[in-house]
PDB file of C-alpha atoms in Angstrom:
ATOM      1  CA  MET N   1      73.175 100.858  79.820  1.00 59.00           C
ATOM      2  CA  ARG N   2      73.561 104.603  79.173  1.00 61.00           C
ATOM      3  CA  LYS N   3      69.798 105.158  79.329  1.00 77.00           C
ATOM      4  CA  LYS N   4      69.308 103.117  82.503  1.00 86.00           C
ATOM      5  CA  LEU N   5      69.772 105.035  85.735  1.00 96.00           C
ATOM      6  CA  THR N   6      73.208 104.183  87.122  1.00 98.00           C
ATOM      7  CA  SER N   7      73.796 104.688  90.836  1.00 98.00           C
ATOM      8  CA  ILE N   8      77.428 105.547  91.551  1.00 98.00           C
ATOM      9  CA  ILE N   9      78.192 104.552  95.145  1.00 98.00           C
ATOM     10  CA  ILE N  10      81.050 106.419  96.852  1.00 98.00           C
ATOM     11  CA  PRO N  11      81.964 105.838 100.521  1.00 97.00           C
ATOM     12  CA  THR N  12      83.933 108.675 102.123  1.00 96.00           C
ATOM     13  CA  PHE N  13      86.015 109.321 105.208  1.00 93.00           C
ATOM     14  CA  ASN N  14      88.224 112.425 105.358  1.00 92.00           C
ATOM     15  CA  GLU N  15      88.078 113.048 101.612  1.00 93.00           C
ATOM     16  CA  LYS N  16      87.416 116.808 101.695  1.00 91.00           C
ATOM     17  CA  GLY N  17      90.342 117.474  99.380  1.00 89.00           C
ATOM     18  CA  ASN N  18      89.192 115.034  96.699  1.00 91.00           C
ATOM     19  CA  ILE N  19      85.439 114.731  96.780  1.00 94.00           C
ATOM     20  CA  VAL N  20      84.299 118.020  95.207  1.00 95.00           C
ATOM     21  CA  ALA N  21      86.631 117.724  92.227  1.00 95.00           C
ATOM     22  CA  LEU N  22      85.735 114.047  91.835  1.00 96.00           C
ATOM     23  CA  LEU N  23      81.980 114.641  91.793  1.00 97.00           C
ATOM     24  CA  LYS N  24      82.329 117.553  89.383  1.00 97.00           C
ATOM     25  CA  GLU N  25      84.362 115.336  87.070  1.00 97.00           C
ATOM     26  CA  ILE N  26      81.785 112.525  87.271  1.00 98.00           C
ATOM     27  CA  LEU N  27      78.961 114.944  86.451  1.00 97.00           C
ATOM     28  CA  LYS N  28      80.986 116.335  83.532  1.00 97.00           C
ATOM     29  CA  VAL N  29      81.664 112.850  82.137  1.00 97.00           C
ATOM     30  CA  ALA N  30      77.974 111.971  82.534  1.00 97.00           C
ATOM     31  CA  SER N  31      76.871 115.081  80.644  1.00 96.00           C
ATOM     32  CA  GLU N  32      79.422 114.615  77.849  1.00 96.00           C
ATOM     33  CA  ASN N  33      78.412 110.975  77.359  1.00 96.00           C
ATOM     34  CA  ASN N  34      74.664 111.360  77.911  1.00 95.00           C
ATOM     35  CA  LEU N  35      74.697 109.081  80.956  1.00 96.00           C
ATOM     36  CA  ASN N  36      71.717 108.855  83.287  1.00 96.00           C
ATOM     37  CA  ILE N  37      73.274 108.829  86.761  1.00 97.00           C
ATOM     38  CA  GLU N  38      72.864 109.548  90.417  1.00 97.00           C
ATOM     39  CA  ILE N  39      75.788 109.804  92.839  1.00 98.00           C
ATOM     40  CA  VAL N  40      75.200 108.321  96.287  1.00 98.00           C
ATOM     41  CA  VAL N  41      77.825 109.421  98.814  1.00 97.00           C
ATOM     42  CA  VAL N  42      77.920 107.736 102.221  1.00 97.00           C
ATOM     43  CA  ASP N  43      80.137 109.586 104.677  1.00 96.00           C
ATOM     44  CA  ASP N  44      81.158 108.201 108.064  1.00 95.00           C
ATOM     45  CA  ASN N  45      80.928 111.594 109.806  1.00 93.00           C
ATOM     46  CA  SER N  46      84.396 112.638 108.614  1.00 94.00           C
ATOM     47  CA  PRO N  47      86.269 114.880 111.085  1.00 95.00           C
ATOM     48  CA  ASP N  48      87.550 116.955 108.144  1.00 93.00           C
ATOM     49  CA  LYS N  49      83.928 117.980 107.371  1.00 94.00           C
ATOM     50  CA  THR N  50      83.683 116.165 104.044  1.00 95.00           C
ATOM     51  CA  ALA N  51      79.884 116.143 104.353  1.00 95.00           C
ATOM     52  CA  SER N  52      79.669 119.885 105.077  1.00 95.00           C
ATOM     53  CA  VAL N  53      81.707 120.673 101.982  1.00 95.00           C
ATOM     54  CA  LEU N  54      79.467 118.465  99.862  1.00 95.00           C
ATOM     55  CA  ARG N  55      76.298 120.069 101.195  1.00 94.00           C
ATOM     56  CA  LYS N  56      77.626 123.532 100.438  1.00 94.00           C
ATOM     57  CA  VAL N  57      78.774 122.817  96.883  1.00 95.00           C
ATOM     58  CA  PHE N  58      76.054 120.436  95.696  1.00 93.00           C
ATOM     59  CA  LEU N  59      73.048 121.764  97.603  1.00 87.00           C
ATOM     60  CA  LYS N  60      70.978 122.219  94.422  1.00 89.00           C
ATOM     61  CA  GLU N  61      72.348 119.232  92.500  1.00 93.00           C
ATOM     62  CA  LYS N  62      69.577 116.630  92.509  1.00 94.00           C
ATOM     63  CA  ARG N  63      71.861 113.959  91.089  1.00 96.00           C
ATOM     64  CA  VAL N  64      73.977 113.984  94.262  1.00 96.00           C
ATOM     65  CA  GLN N  65      72.587 112.235  97.333  1.00 96.00           C
ATOM     66  CA  LEU N  66      74.466 112.425 100.648  1.00 96.00           C
ATOM     67  CA  PHE N  67      73.983 110.151 103.655  1.00 97.00           C
ATOM     68  CA  VAL N  68      75.991 110.710 106.848  1.00 96.00           C
ATOM     69  CA  ARG N  69      76.409 107.936 109.410  1.00 95.00           C
ATOM     70  CA  THR N  70      77.140 108.924 112.989  1.00 93.00           C
ATOM     71  CA  LYS N  71      77.015 105.516 114.669  1.00 90.00           C
ATOM     72  CA  GLU N  72      78.111 102.787 112.278  1.00 90.00           C
ATOM     73  CA  LYS N  73      81.460 102.998 110.456  1.00 91.00           C
ATOM     74  CA  GLY N  74      83.283 100.925 107.882  1.00 93.00           C
ATOM     75  CA  LEU N  75      83.940 100.892 104.144  1.00 94.00           C
ATOM     76  CA  ALA N  76      81.884  97.882 103.110  1.00 96.00           C
ATOM     77  CA  SER N  77      78.841  98.666 105.255  1.00 96.00           C
ATOM     78  CA  ALA N  78      78.870 102.222 103.873  1.00 97.00           C
ATOM     79  CA  ILE N  79      78.714 100.802 100.349  1.00 97.00           C
ATOM     80  CA  LEU N  80      75.864  98.521 101.383  1.00 97.00           C
ATOM     81  CA  LEU N  81      73.886 101.475 102.713  1.00 97.00           C
ATOM     82  CA  GLY N  82      74.527 103.343  99.479  1.00 97.00           C
ATOM     83  CA  ILE N  83      73.195 100.429  97.464  1.00 97.00           C
ATOM     84  CA  GLU N  84      70.117 100.200  99.686  1.00 97.00           C
ATOM     85  CA  LYS N  85      69.460 103.929  99.229  1.00 97.00           C
ATOM     86  CA  SER N  86      70.086 103.873  95.478  1.00 97.00           C
ATOM     87  CA  LYS N  87      67.371 104.146  92.841  1.00 96.00           C
ATOM     88  CA  GLY N  88      69.355 102.963  89.822  1.00 96.00           C
ATOM     89  CA  ARG N  89      69.081  99.770  87.820  1.00 97.00           C
ATOM     90  CA  VAL N  90      72.873  99.635  87.610  1.00 98.00           C
ATOM     91  CA  ILE N  91      75.291  99.851  90.555  1.00 98.00           C
ATOM     92  CA  LEU N  92      78.759 101.285  89.984  1.00 98.00           C
ATOM     93  CA  GLY N  93      81.148 101.286  92.922  1.00 97.00           C
ATOM     94  CA  MET N  94      84.211 103.513  93.124  1.00 97.00           C
ATOM     95  CA  ASP N  95      86.550 105.168  95.630  1.00 94.00           C
ATOM     96  CA  ALA N  96      86.723 108.854  96.487  1.00 93.00           C
ATOM     97  CA  ASP N  97      90.505 109.277  96.174  1.00 87.00           C
ATOM     98  CA  PHE N  98      90.785 109.669  92.354  1.00 88.00           C
ATOM     99  CA  ASN N  99      92.403 106.253  91.955  1.00 89.00           C
ATOM    100  CA  HIS N 100      89.277 105.415  89.989  1.00 94.00           C
ATOM    101  CA  PRO N 101      89.107 107.858  87.061  1.00 94.00           C
ATOM    102  CA  PRO N 102      85.591 109.025  86.126  1.00 97.00           C
ATOM    103  CA  SER N 103      86.618 108.968  82.451  1.00 96.00           C
ATOM    104  CA  LEU N 104      86.432 105.170  82.628  1.00 97.00           C
ATOM    105  CA  ILE N 105      82.753 105.085  83.620  1.00 97.00           C
ATOM    106  CA  PRO N 106      81.290 105.127  80.072  1.00 97.00           C
ATOM    107  CA  GLY N 107      83.537 102.234  79.018  1.00 96.00           C
ATOM    108  CA  ILE N 108      82.631 100.187  82.087  1.00 97.00           C
ATOM    109  CA  LEU N 109      78.923 100.673  81.414  1.00 97.00           C
ATOM    110  CA  GLU N 110      79.390  99.772  77.762  1.00 96.00           C
ATOM    111  CA  LYS N 111      81.197  96.568  78.751  1.00 96.00           C
ATOM    112  CA  LEU N 112      78.324  95.732  81.077  1.00 96.00           C
ATOM    113  CA  GLU N 113      76.119  95.277  78.002  1.00 95.00           C
ATOM    114  CA  THR N 114      77.745  91.860  77.479  1.00 96.00           C
ATOM    115  CA  CYS N 115      79.030  90.985  80.977  1.00 97.00           C
ATOM    116  CA  GLY N 116      77.418  90.255  84.314  1.00 97.00           C
ATOM    117  CA  LEU N 117      80.090  92.029  86.371  1.00 98.00           C
ATOM    118  CA  VAL N 118      82.730  94.451  85.065  1.00 98.00           C
ATOM    119  CA  VAL N 119      85.875  95.124  87.113  1.00 97.00           C
ATOM    120  CA  ALA N 120      88.439  97.847  86.418  1.00 97.00           C
ATOM    121  CA  SER N 121      91.816  96.118  86.588  1.00 96.00           C
ATOM    122  CA  ARG N 122      95.335  97.443  87.110  1.00 94.00           C
ATOM    123  CA  PHE N 123      96.813  94.158  85.925  1.00 93.00           C
ATOM    124  CA  VAL N 124      95.531  93.725  82.392  1.00 93.00           C
ATOM    125  CA  LYS N 125      97.039  95.321  79.282  1.00 93.00           C
ATOM    126  CA  GLY N 126      96.665  99.090  79.515  1.00 93.00           C
ATOM    127  CA  GLY N 127      96.385  99.169  83.309  1.00 94.00           C
ATOM    128  CA  GLY N 128      98.924 100.092  85.983  1.00 93.00           C
ATOM    129  CA  MET N 129      99.811 102.238  88.987  1.00 89.00           C
ATOM    130  CA  GLY N 130     101.878 105.384  89.488  1.00 86.00           C
ATOM    131  CA  ASP N 131     103.428 103.879  92.629  1.00 84.00           C
ATOM    132  CA  ARG N 132     105.659 101.206  91.078  1.00 84.00           C
ATOM    133  CA  GLY N 133     106.714  99.593  94.361  1.00 83.00           C
ATOM    134  CA  ARG N 134     103.114  99.171  95.462  1.00 83.00           C
ATOM    135  CA  TYR N 135     102.212  97.987  91.953  1.00 86.00           C
ATOM    136  CA  TRP N 136     104.560  94.996  92.026  1.00 90.00           C
ATOM    137  CA  GLY N 137     103.596  94.021  95.565  1.00 87.00           C
ATOM    138  CA  THR N 138      99.897  94.177  94.730  1.00 88.00           C
ATOM    139  CA  PHE N 139     100.418  92.421  91.391  1.00 90.00           C
ATOM    140  CA  THR N 140     102.239  89.505  93.048  1.00 90.00           C
ATOM    141  CA  PHE N 141      99.525  89.108  95.663  1.00 88.00           C
ATOM    142  CA  ASN N 142      96.825  89.123  93.000  1.00 88.00           C
ATOM    143  CA  LEU N 143      98.653  86.381  91.100  1.00 88.00           C
ATOM    144  CA  LEU N 144      98.409  84.312  94.283  1.00 85.00           C
ATOM    145  CA  LEU N 145      94.692  85.026  94.557  1.00 85.00           C
ATOM    146  CA  LYS N 146      94.026  84.158  90.926  1.00 85.00           C
ATOM    147  CA  TYR N 147      96.158  81.084  90.284  1.00 82.00           C
ATOM    148  CA  LEU N 148      96.460  79.442  93.698  1.00 77.00           C
ATOM    149  CA  LEU N 149      93.096  80.338  95.197  1.00 76.00           C
ATOM    150  CA  GLY N 150      90.986  80.312  92.042  1.00 81.00           C
ATOM    151  CA  PHE N 151      89.773  83.903  91.856  1.00 83.00           C
ATOM    152  CA  PRO N 152      88.345  84.851  88.465  1.00 86.00           C
ATOM    153  CA  THR N 153      90.169  88.123  87.708  1.00 90.00           C
ATOM    154  CA  MET N 154      93.659  89.589  87.696  1.00 92.00           C
ATOM    155  CA  ASP N 155      92.675  92.460  90.004  1.00 92.00           C
ATOM    156  CA  ASN N 156      90.777  91.082  92.969  1.00 90.00           C
ATOM    157  CA  MET N 157      91.174  94.170  95.165  1.00 87.00           C
ATOM    158  CA  SER N 158      89.799  96.719  92.710  1.00 91.00           C
ATOM    159  CA  GLY N 159      86.676  98.259  94.237  1.00 94.00           C
ATOM    160  CA  PHE N 160      85.871  99.876  90.869  1.00 97.00           C
ATOM    161  CA  TYR N 161      83.146  97.805  89.277  1.00 98.00           C
ATOM    162  CA  ALA N 162      79.654  97.758  87.807  1.00 98.00           C
ATOM    163  CA  ILE N 163      76.822  95.242  87.988  1.00 98.00           C
ATOM    164  CA  SER N 164      73.095  95.371  87.404  1.00 97.00           C
ATOM    165  CA  LYS N 165      71.248  95.912  90.660  1.00 97.00           C
ATOM    166  CA  GLU N 166      68.935  93.010  89.861  1.00 96.00           C
ATOM    167  CA  LYS N 167      71.877  90.601  89.633  1.00 97.00           C
ATOM    168  CA  LEU N 168      73.586  92.065  92.687  1.00 97.00           C
ATOM    169  CA  LEU N 169      70.471  91.612  94.825  1.00 97.00           C
ATOM    170  CA  ARG N 170      70.489  87.896  93.976  1.00 96.00           C
ATOM    171  CA  LEU N 171      73.864  87.583  95.713  1.00 97.00           C
ATOM    172  CA  PRO N 172      74.220  87.349  99.529  1.00 96.00           C
ATOM    173  CA  MET N 173      74.625  91.098 100.025  1.00 95.00           C
ATOM    174  CA  ARG N 174      75.096  91.080 103.794  1.00 93.00           C
ATOM    175  CA  LEU N 175      77.747  88.394 103.551  1.00 93.00           C
ATOM    176  CA  ILE N 176      79.578  90.362 100.857  1.00 95.00           C
ATOM    177  CA  TYR N 177      79.471  93.928 102.165  1.00 96.00           C
ATOM    178  CA  ARG N 178      81.198  93.744 105.524  1.00 92.00           C
ATOM    179  CA  GLY N 179      84.701  94.474 106.729  1.00 88.00           C
ATOM    180  CA  TYR N 180      86.984  96.663 104.648  1.00 88.00           C
ATOM    181  CA  GLY N 181      88.103  96.167 101.039  1.00 86.00           C
ATOM    182  CA  ASP N 182      87.851  92.392 101.435  1.00 90.00           C
ATOM    183  CA  TYR N 183      84.203  92.811 100.371  1.00 94.00           C
ATOM    184  CA  HIS N 184      85.508  92.851  96.795  1.00 94.00           C
ATOM    185  CA  LEU N 185      86.892  89.320  97.210  1.00 92.00           C
ATOM    186  CA  ARG N 186      83.479  88.114  98.347  1.00 93.00           C
ATOM    187  CA  LEU N 187      81.739  89.967  95.521  1.00 95.00           C
ATOM    188  CA  LEU N 188      83.929  88.213  92.958  1.00 94.00           C
ATOM    189  CA  HIS N 189      83.598  84.855  94.692  1.00 92.00           C
ATOM    190  CA  PHE N 190      79.812  84.907  94.840  1.00 94.00           C
ATOM    191  CA  ALA N 191      79.515  86.352  91.334  1.00 95.00           C
ATOM    192  CA  LYS N 192      81.628  83.436  90.092  1.00 93.00           C
ATOM    193  CA  MET N 193      79.483  80.979  92.083  1.00 92.00           C
ATOM    194  CA  ALA N 194      76.385  82.506  90.456  1.00 95.00           C
ATOM    195  CA  LYS N 195      78.035  81.898  87.044  1.00 95.00           C
ATOM    196  CA  LEU N 196      78.033  85.575  86.100  1.00 96.00           C
ATOM    197  CA  LYS N 197      80.316  86.477  83.222  1.00 96.00           C
ATOM    198  CA  ILE N 198      83.069  88.567  84.818  1.00 96.00           C
ATOM    199  CA  CYS N 199      85.029  90.947  82.586  1.00 96.00           C
ATOM    200  CA  GLU N 200      87.947  93.296  83.210  1.00 96.00           C
ATOM    201  CA  VAL N 201      88.783  96.671  81.680  1.00 96.00           C
ATOM    202  CA  PRO N 202      92.154  98.395  82.199  1.00 96.00           C
ATOM    203  CA  VAL N 203      92.584 101.188  84.735  1.00 95.00           C
ATOM    204  CA  TYR N 204      95.651 103.220  85.701  1.00 93.00           C
ATOM    205  CA  TYR N 205      95.951 104.384  89.324  1.00 89.00           C
ATOM    206  CA  PRO N 206      97.822 107.706  89.548  1.00 83.00           C
ATOM    207  CA  LYS N 207      99.541 108.737  92.745  1.00 72.00           C
ATOM    208  CA  ARG N 208      97.071 110.054  95.314  1.00 56.00           C
ATOM    209  CA  LYS N 209      96.280 113.780  94.878  1.00 54.00           C
ATOM    210  CA  TYR N 210      95.286 114.533  98.471  1.00 52.00           C
ATOM    211  CA  GLY N 211      95.621 112.914 101.876  1.00 49.00           C
ATOM    212  CA  GLN N 212      97.047 109.518 102.676  1.00 51.00           C
ATOM    213  CA  SER N 213      95.948 106.048 101.687  1.00 53.00           C
ATOM    214  CA  LYS N 214      93.958 104.254 104.374  1.00 50.00           C
ATOM    215  CA  SER N 215      95.315 100.895 103.176  1.00 55.00           C
ATOM    216  CA  ASN N 216      98.385  99.173 104.653  1.00 59.00           C
ATOM    217  CA  LEU N 217      99.529  96.654 102.056  1.00 59.00           C
ATOM    218  CA  SER N 218     101.175  94.184 104.459  1.00 70.00           C
ATOM    219  CA  LYS N 219      98.095  94.104 106.708  1.00 74.00           C
ATOM    220  CA  LEU N 220      95.826  93.758 103.698  1.00 74.00           C
ATOM    221  CA  VAL N 221      97.817  90.812 102.352  1.00 79.00           C
ATOM    222  CA  PHE N 222      97.427  88.968 105.657  1.00 79.00           C
ATOM    223  CA  SER N 223      93.723  89.686 106.178  1.00 82.00           C
ATOM    224  CA  TYR N 224      92.743  89.217 102.524  1.00 82.00           C
ATOM    225  CA  THR N 225      94.606  85.896 102.369  1.00 82.00           C
ATOM    226  CA  LEU N 226      92.581  84.632 105.327  1.00 82.00           C
ATOM    227  CA  VAL N 227      89.344  85.713 103.654  1.00 83.00           C
ATOM    228  CA  ALA N 228      90.378  84.135 100.353  1.00 83.00           C
ATOM    229  CA  LEU N 229      91.329  80.835 101.997  1.00 82.00           C
ATOM    230  CA  LYS N 230      88.007  80.651 103.824  1.00 83.00           C
ATOM    231  CA  LEU N 231      86.116  81.364 100.611  1.00 83.00           C
ATOM    232  CA  ARG N 232      88.146  78.722  98.774  1.00 78.00           C
ATOM    233  CA  ILE N 233      87.757  76.022 101.457  1.00 78.00           C
ATOM    234  CA  LEU N 234      84.364  76.753 102.998  1.00 68.00           C
ATOM    235  CA  GLY N 235      82.546  78.561 100.200  1.00 67.00           C
ATOM    236  CA  ASN N 236      82.011  81.612 102.434  1.00 66.00           C
ATOM    237  CA  ASP N 237      83.717  83.295 105.367  1.00 65.00           C
TER     238      ASP N 237
END
């Protein structure tokens, strides 16, 4: 997997304080591990000028591709656009807020050698979160998703994953990549339906370095539960 071009898809909105350091760290990890990568950033015209900062710093870096949307907005649709614009044979999705450490990328790609979909999980041995209150709330909800609603992994809200582009394109992409983070539930559901081998690797989420989380846990629990129930009962939502 290291020799295959990996497209790292990163959606952004008001991530000026994180994005430069994150991309520099990804490029460093890629160089140190001899990874063949491109980074595809899709920015929803961030008011904090995330895109302008990226253009200034990475103007001559051919491995960084930036796409700015001025009309459409939304996390999942931004990821979909990034996938459509990507050139890699492997798709790796991650967030821009440093919850998803670049140091984990080589291990995820190595695991992909024997798995159809690799998910970085906070809830397997070696994983965790710096915010302990949020950890236990999220952990409990993920137990519900796994054991009562039949989801295949311990962390069903991850958003840090890798899959071959060929296998991903066989899934119903436009059904999966819509809404907010609930796209990850649909990705797992349809990957399971396609009988892909789904594996987890541990990840630790530190406390956010810059800005505020865009996720409200109580609202996510309600909306994600509805999505999960529809997937469980109807097969899609």
